[in-house]
Amino acid sequence: MKLKKGSFLWYLYLDKLYCLLSVRNVKALLEYFKLLDVHHNSTLNGRQFPKCFLWVVTWVLVINLDLRLVADVLFYHFLRHVTNWKRRQITRVFNMLDWDAVGEIGFDQFYMLVCILLAQQNHLEQQFIFRHSRPVFELLGELRVGQENFHMYNFLFNIKESELREFYRDFDITGDCRLNYKEFKLFTIVTMEKYQEKQKAENEKALLKMKTFYEVNENPIQNHLGINVSEIII
Amino acid sequence: MEETPFKASDKSSGRHDSVKSSSKSDIRNLWSTATLSQPKLNSRLTSVYEDSELESSSIDSKTGQWYNQKTSHDSDGVWEECNDGIDKVCTKQEEPDRHDGPRSSLRRHLEGDEDFPGTKMEISSSMSSLSILKRTPHQAYWVEQQNRLPLPLMELMENEALEILTKALRSYRSGLGKDHILTKQLQRYIERLKGRRNKRQHRSLD
């Protein structure tokens, strides 16, 4: 996934350690959310109810039907605008975030989504799952997470198929092919450790590369210019 | 989101002490503590942004004014105000600068290792009234504002929202029909947003 360059979300900064936005960023995000909240119900695709009591029953029937037709229109167009996700993926994310199945996305869910997007943009998926293991667990499933759930939302957290299989083999202690929160937490810790080891190895590799470069070209500036500096000094 | 907010709150509770004890602390911490002390914390972002344009243009002149006051050694007026009991802390903050002179403080400002609360106190001490002190935002906030976030933030957000909503309107029209109440509501909203944007553009041209 790539965020659209120059879009508002592109300018937000996600803290690399805690995987959260700063207060100022959240405030700006809230303003952005308010701009998209067309029906002024503090949600995307908010429901409208008339004040007159007599109309309530018919209105609710009609409007609910209509809102199901355009259930995720604003949400769809928002994600279509800022990401390169397909319709199928956007619908999945909407269903995942709309955990109480009301057909609306509130600011809490919107904030969560933006944090996931920014974590993905900055390649901090493992860190994000580790830091916010409880909300992520609740997003993936209610009390137990099956392998199919992970597979469905794989595009969000970038977990490889092989890793997933390995992970279910090693961490499914109860043996029901579903993970409870404790098993999931263990998974996040191990994934985080692996991620840190990978980072460390990459850093060492880069350092070694730099070191060998300086050893081969003892004085790279001198070699580049083709001048012996000691001669100039003399 | 599970554990961090508690940690953050713990940190924030102890932050006042740390700011007091150490003069050099993280700029973001300073901003957040400054914001907490501001009276207009719940003001809308638009108003903050509009204010920022005005204040940022005037802040240079304010600091310049302060610097001129210091260089002319006409310190009596300034120190009298401090001693009037408006803010006892400002005299304590000003003491080292009195000996170092304005040049050293300016150098520290340019080098970036300046103590921001101290600077705020210095600026505020030069201001002639308490109302200016109350209305002037924290300098660290403006430094961060100018360095990190794009200033025409509201315009960016509105333009982007307009693009998204225009696409949504097309979907509403095809899905619900032109005369549906939700479509009309969205259309009115888009028109209002466009009007606001045009108004702002017109104002900036003037």
XYZ file of C-alpha atoms in Angstrom:
440
model
C 0.000 0.000 0.000
C 1.156 3.495 -0.776
C -0.274 6.705 0.551
C -0.980 9.339 -2.050
C 1.902 11.782 -2.010
C 0.854 15.270 -0.956
C -2.396 14.120 0.628
C -3.218 15.276 4.131
C -2.376 11.901 5.713
C 0.984 11.987 3.998
C 1.999 14.928 6.194
C 1.092 13.234 9.491
C 3.893 11.837 11.611
C 3.497 8.535 13.413
C 5.720 8.106 16.449
C 8.082 5.243 15.614
C 8.295 3.914 19.153
C 4.702 4.094 20.363
C 3.006 4.022 16.939
C 0.707 6.887 17.897
C 0.049 10.374 16.563
C 0.892 13.506 18.512
C -1.937 15.539 20.081
C -1.557 18.242 17.445
C -1.754 15.678 14.658
C -4.867 14.147 16.218
C -6.456 17.570 16.439
C -5.759 18.194 12.764
C -7.099 14.740 11.948
C -10.286 15.514 13.858
C -10.779 18.650 11.750
C -10.279 16.562 8.639
C -12.804 14.010 9.893
C -15.322 16.783 10.580
C -14.924 17.993 7.015
C -15.797 14.525 5.743
C -18.697 14.152 8.183
C -21.288 15.439 5.759
C -24.376 14.487 7.742
C -23.000 15.996 10.977
C -23.419 12.866 13.009
C -19.757 12.475 14.029
C -19.496 9.516 11.667
C -18.767 8.811 8.042
C -22.156 7.988 6.515
C -24.074 9.085 9.587
C -27.770 8.347 9.964
C -30.372 11.068 9.846
C -33.535 11.025 11.865
C -36.362 13.564 11.553
C -37.503 15.566 14.548
C -41.173 14.886 13.950
C -42.190 11.748 15.798
C -44.937 10.784 13.333
C -42.449 10.334 10.556
C -39.975 8.294 12.545
C -41.091 4.777 11.633
C -41.361 5.303 7.887
C -38.244 7.479 7.860
C -36.110 4.903 9.634
C -37.237 2.208 7.239
C -36.511 4.291 4.150
C -33.294 5.886 5.341
C -31.792 2.649 6.645
C -32.415 1.023 3.316
C -30.817 3.958 1.523
C -27.852 4.035 3.844
C -27.215 0.390 3.200
C -27.113 1.192 -0.501
C -24.553 3.949 0.067
C -23.263 2.317 3.256
C -19.584 2.849 2.660
C -19.655 5.493 -0.072
C -17.765 8.216 1.770
C -15.441 5.722 3.362
C -14.818 4.100 -0.005
C -14.070 7.389 -1.744
C -11.818 8.520 1.102
C -9.687 5.361 0.974
C -9.765 5.294 -2.808
C -8.407 8.845 -2.761
C -5.571 8.363 -0.265
C -4.510 4.748 -0.970
C -4.192 2.372 -3.909
C -6.477 -0.262 -2.345
C -9.073 -2.087 -4.410
C -12.805 -2.042 -3.745
C -12.679 -5.535 -2.220
C -9.976 -4.506 0.255
C -11.787 -1.304 1.214
C -14.992 -3.227 1.901
C -13.073 -5.635 4.117
C -11.539 -2.786 6.095
C -14.944 -1.149 6.487
C -16.456 -4.391 7.793
C -13.517 -4.869 10.116
C -13.746 -1.373 11.604
C -17.526 -1.373 11.826
C -17.354 -3.909 14.647
C -20.807 -3.107 16.014
C -22.283 -3.378 12.483
C -24.097 -0.031 12.449
C -22.893 0.932 8.985
C -20.914 3.917 10.267
C -17.311 4.725 11.061
C -16.731 6.961 14.072
C -13.619 8.968 14.868
C -12.148 6.209 17.087
C -12.203 3.755 14.232
C -11.020 6.406 11.795
C -8.037 7.219 14.029
C -7.200 3.521 14.262
C -7.356 3.218 10.487
C -5.067 6.209 9.958
C -2.531 4.762 12.416
C -2.597 1.439 10.545
C -2.120 3.246 7.218
C 0.806 5.268 8.532
C 2.380 2.183 10.139
C 2.167 0.420 6.809
C 3.574 3.421 4.980
C 6.556 3.528 7.365
C 7.022 -0.281 7.451
C 6.183 -0.443 11.139
C 3.541 -3.182 10.989
C 5.247 -5.499 13.499
C 5.860 -2.644 15.875
C 2.221 -1.566 15.552
C 0.847 -5.046 16.297
C 3.170 -5.326 19.285
C 2.262 -1.921 20.727
C -1.477 -2.224 20.128
C -1.947 -5.938 20.492
C -5.333 -5.734 22.241
C -7.140 -3.472 19.729
C -5.609 -5.370 16.801
C -6.706 -8.675 18.343
C -10.228 -7.345 18.778
C -10.257 -6.129 15.193
C -9.188 -9.490 13.814
C -11.669 -11.547 15.774
C -13.840 -11.425 18.858
C -12.352 -13.871 21.337
C -10.310 -16.180 19.157
C -8.564 -15.459 15.888
C -8.639 -18.090 13.170
C -6.079 -18.460 10.422
C -8.628 -17.336 7.827
C -9.013 -13.973 9.625
C -5.287 -13.376 9.446
C -5.320 -14.346 5.825
C -8.197 -11.938 5.104
C -6.429 -8.934 6.623
C -2.954 -9.878 5.533
C -2.708 -6.816 3.290
C -3.009 -4.612 6.394
C -0.278 -6.111 8.558
C 1.985 -7.641 5.937
C 2.428 -11.086 7.513
C 3.854 -13.708 5.174
C 1.999 -16.988 4.554
C 4.944 -19.098 5.701
C 5.278 -17.061 8.889
C 1.579 -17.442 9.550
C 1.693 -21.237 9.211
C 4.757 -21.435 11.400
C 3.145 -19.174 13.917
C -0.024 -21.306 14.217
C 2.108 -24.436 14.538
C 4.218 -22.945 17.348
C 1.738 -20.823 19.287
C -1.581 -22.619 19.078
C -1.138 -24.191 22.509
C -4.804 -25.093 22.962
C -4.750 -26.879 19.573
C -8.103 -25.579 18.306
C -6.528 -23.790 15.296
C -7.610 -20.475 16.817
C -5.602 -18.095 18.948
C -6.745 -16.550 22.203
C -5.308 -13.241 23.360
C -2.421 -14.738 25.350
C -1.290 -16.792 22.364
C -1.616 -13.749 20.144
C 0.441 -11.648 22.561
C 3.186 -14.257 22.496
C 3.139 -14.065 18.726
C 3.529 -10.275 18.785
C 6.495 -10.497 21.162
C 8.283 -13.073 19.012
C 7.531 -11.120 15.815
C 8.893 -7.981 17.420
C 12.084 -9.739 18.460
C 12.533 -11.092 14.947
C 11.961 -7.620 13.526
C 14.554 -6.106 15.862
C 17.091 -8.810 14.980
C 16.467 -8.151 11.314
C 16.991 -4.435 11.827
C 20.200 -5.056 13.758
C 21.528 -7.379 11.044
C 20.733 -4.791 8.375
C 22.539 -2.070 10.318
C 25.586 -4.267 10.815
C 25.594 -5.125 7.130
C 25.513 -1.455 6.175
C 28.313 -0.677 8.637
C 30.443 -3.511 7.277
C 29.868 -2.323 3.726
C 31.018 1.170 4.664
C 34.044 -0.187 6.480
C 35.166 -2.318 3.541
C 34.674 0.619 1.201
C 37.074 2.720 3.284
C 39.574 -0.126 3.556
C 39.655 -0.687 -0.222
C 39.928 3.008 -1.019
C 42.178 4.121 1.777
C 41.535 7.740 1.055
C 38.486 7.959 -1.217
C 38.724 11.734 -1.692
C 42.384 11.516 -2.684
C 41.675 8.673 -5.116
C 38.745 10.526 -6.588
C 40.756 13.685 -7.207
C 43.879 11.771 -8.308
C 46.127 14.035 -6.238
C 48.510 13.098 -3.479
C 47.665 15.407 -0.617
C 51.092 14.980 1.081
C 52.816 16.291 -2.083
C 50.663 19.413 -2.054
C 51.540 20.092 1.550
C 55.262 19.740 0.819
C -3.467 2.156 22.545
C -3.671 -0.401 25.222
C -0.695 0.390 27.382
C 0.811 3.549 26.043
C -1.821 6.087 27.142
C -1.177 5.171 30.754
C 2.506 5.518 30.247
C 1.948 8.815 28.537
C -0.174 10.103 31.367
C 2.471 9.075 33.842
C 5.034 10.919 31.839
C 2.905 14.001 31.545
C 2.309 14.127 35.266
C 5.987 14.131 35.941
C 6.785 16.502 33.156
C 6.244 19.692 35.096
C 8.890 18.676 37.561
C 11.338 17.687 34.877
C 10.848 20.990 33.060
C 11.465 22.857 36.218
C 14.539 20.858 37.121
C 16.194 20.756 33.704
C 16.375 23.848 31.605
C 17.081 21.951 28.372
C 14.313 19.536 27.502
C 12.593 18.221 24.412
C 10.887 20.885 22.313
C 7.693 18.781 21.992
C 7.390 18.497 25.762
C 7.728 22.214 26.043
C 5.042 22.719 23.449
C 2.632 20.401 25.189
C 3.152 21.988 28.607
C 2.757 25.406 27.072
C -0.471 24.374 25.398
C -1.850 23.047 28.645
C -1.341 26.407 30.234
C -3.044 28.268 27.392
C -6.534 29.527 28.008
C -7.767 28.944 24.433
C -7.019 25.224 24.282
C -10.405 24.325 22.838
C -10.265 26.886 20.082
C -10.809 25.582 16.568
C -7.866 24.755 14.368
C -9.042 27.244 11.773
C -8.865 30.052 14.267
C -5.444 28.881 15.410
C -4.293 28.806 11.841
C -5.721 32.224 11.067
C -4.112 33.580 14.207
C -0.821 31.969 13.233
C -0.644 34.001 10.056
C -1.077 37.204 11.968
C 1.151 36.274 14.865
C 3.969 34.837 12.779
C 4.213 38.072 10.839
C 4.274 40.110 13.994
C 6.542 37.902 16.089
C 9.660 39.025 14.282
C 8.855 42.622 14.958
C 8.196 41.763 18.592
C 11.500 40.005 19.050
C 13.224 42.816 17.206
C 11.610 45.285 19.521
C 12.777 43.269 22.491
C 16.296 43.102 21.154
C 16.421 46.861 20.550
C 15.261 47.495 24.050
C 18.034 45.329 25.440
C 20.773 46.763 23.270
C 19.899 50.327 24.135
C 20.492 49.422 27.845
C 17.227 51.034 28.689
C 16.471 48.253 31.055
C 14.815 50.234 33.826
C 11.348 50.164 32.316
C 11.504 46.499 31.642
C 12.812 45.583 35.072
C 10.284 47.796 36.757
C 7.497 45.861 35.105
C 8.982 42.615 36.233
C 9.252 43.878 39.770
C 5.660 45.081 39.744
C 4.632 41.619 40.742
C 3.230 40.553 37.418
C 5.567 37.622 37.246
C 8.218 37.024 39.845
C 9.717 34.183 37.859
C 10.750 36.473 35.010
C 13.289 38.257 37.123
C 14.875 34.966 38.094
C 14.938 33.874 34.460
C 16.403 37.164 33.322
C 19.311 37.244 35.795
C 21.861 35.194 33.784
C 21.086 37.090 30.560
C 21.663 40.363 32.304
C 25.259 39.381 32.823
C 25.759 37.631 29.480
C 24.249 40.412 27.442
C 21.851 40.183 24.502
C 24.450 39.016 22.032
C 25.046 35.731 23.845
C 21.333 35.009 24.079
C 20.896 35.758 20.379
C 23.775 33.456 19.570
C 22.202 30.706 21.659
C 18.954 31.246 19.759
C 20.705 30.910 16.406
C 22.643 27.857 17.494
C 19.401 26.230 18.521
C 20.325 25.375 22.108
C 18.174 28.057 23.556
C 15.972 27.458 26.513
C 12.493 28.158 25.204
C 10.642 28.848 28.429
C 13.363 31.309 29.290
C 12.969 32.991 25.938
C 9.271 33.254 26.409
C 9.858 34.896 29.729
C 12.357 37.253 28.183
C 9.944 38.242 25.442
C 7.068 38.546 27.826
C 9.088 40.696 30.177
C 9.689 43.143 27.351
C 6.000 43.358 26.527
C 4.366 46.270 28.152
C 1.067 44.686 29.108
C -0.168 41.500 30.672
C -2.786 41.021 27.949
C -0.088 40.600 25.317
C 1.593 38.039 27.526
C -1.639 36.091 27.756
C -2.402 36.204 24.046
C 1.111 35.543 22.726
C 1.513 31.822 22.050
C 4.585 29.889 23.107
C 7.552 30.555 20.822
C 8.522 26.889 20.664
C 5.048 26.229 19.302
C 5.623 28.641 16.422
C 9.055 27.249 15.685
C 7.548 23.787 15.437
C 4.547 25.079 13.524
C 6.746 26.659 10.900
C 9.187 23.795 10.595
C 7.042 20.693 10.607
C 3.529 21.190 9.332
C 2.595 22.833 6.071
C 1.078 26.180 6.947
C -1.870 26.158 4.530
C -3.117 23.050 6.314
C -6.760 24.020 6.324
C -6.703 24.699 2.601
C -5.088 21.354 1.948
C -7.704 19.555 4.042
C -10.605 21.403 2.456
C -9.392 20.834 -1.084
C -8.906 17.153 -0.422
C -12.291 16.830 1.296
C -13.916 18.604 -1.660
C -12.376 16.138 -4.097
C -13.589 13.170 -2.041
C -17.062 14.612 -1.510
C -17.518 15.482 -5.198
C -16.825 11.854 -6.086
C -19.208 10.744 -3.337
C -21.898 13.072 -4.698
C -21.704 11.341 -8.069
C -22.204 7.985 -6.336
C -25.105 9.400 -4.293
C -26.780 10.679 -7.466
C -26.445 7.375 -9.279
C -27.374 5.297 -6.214
C -30.082 7.373 -4.559
C -31.197 9.847 -7.200
C -30.877 13.589 -7.607
C -33.836 14.520 -5.428
C -32.995 12.372 -2.435
C -32.576 14.242 0.829
C -29.087 12.830 1.465
C -27.931 13.850 -2.009
C -29.300 17.353 -1.500
C -27.648 17.587 1.893
C -24.297 16.566 0.446
C -24.699 19.012 -2.427
C -25.457 21.878 -0.038
C -22.463 20.944 2.079
C -20.135 20.943 -0.950
C -21.444 24.329 -2.050
C -20.864 25.728 1.420
C -17.310 24.388 1.433
C -16.633 25.863 -1.991
C -18.024 29.207 -0.884
C -15.791 29.209 2.174
C -12.762 28.380 0.060
C -13.535 31.115 -2.470
C -14.049 33.601 0.340
C -10.651 32.758 1.794
C -8.964 33.000 -1.583
C -10.646 36.347 -2.199
C -9.470 37.583 1.212
C -5.885 36.484 0.572
C -5.885 38.304 -2.781
C -7.005 41.513 -1.095
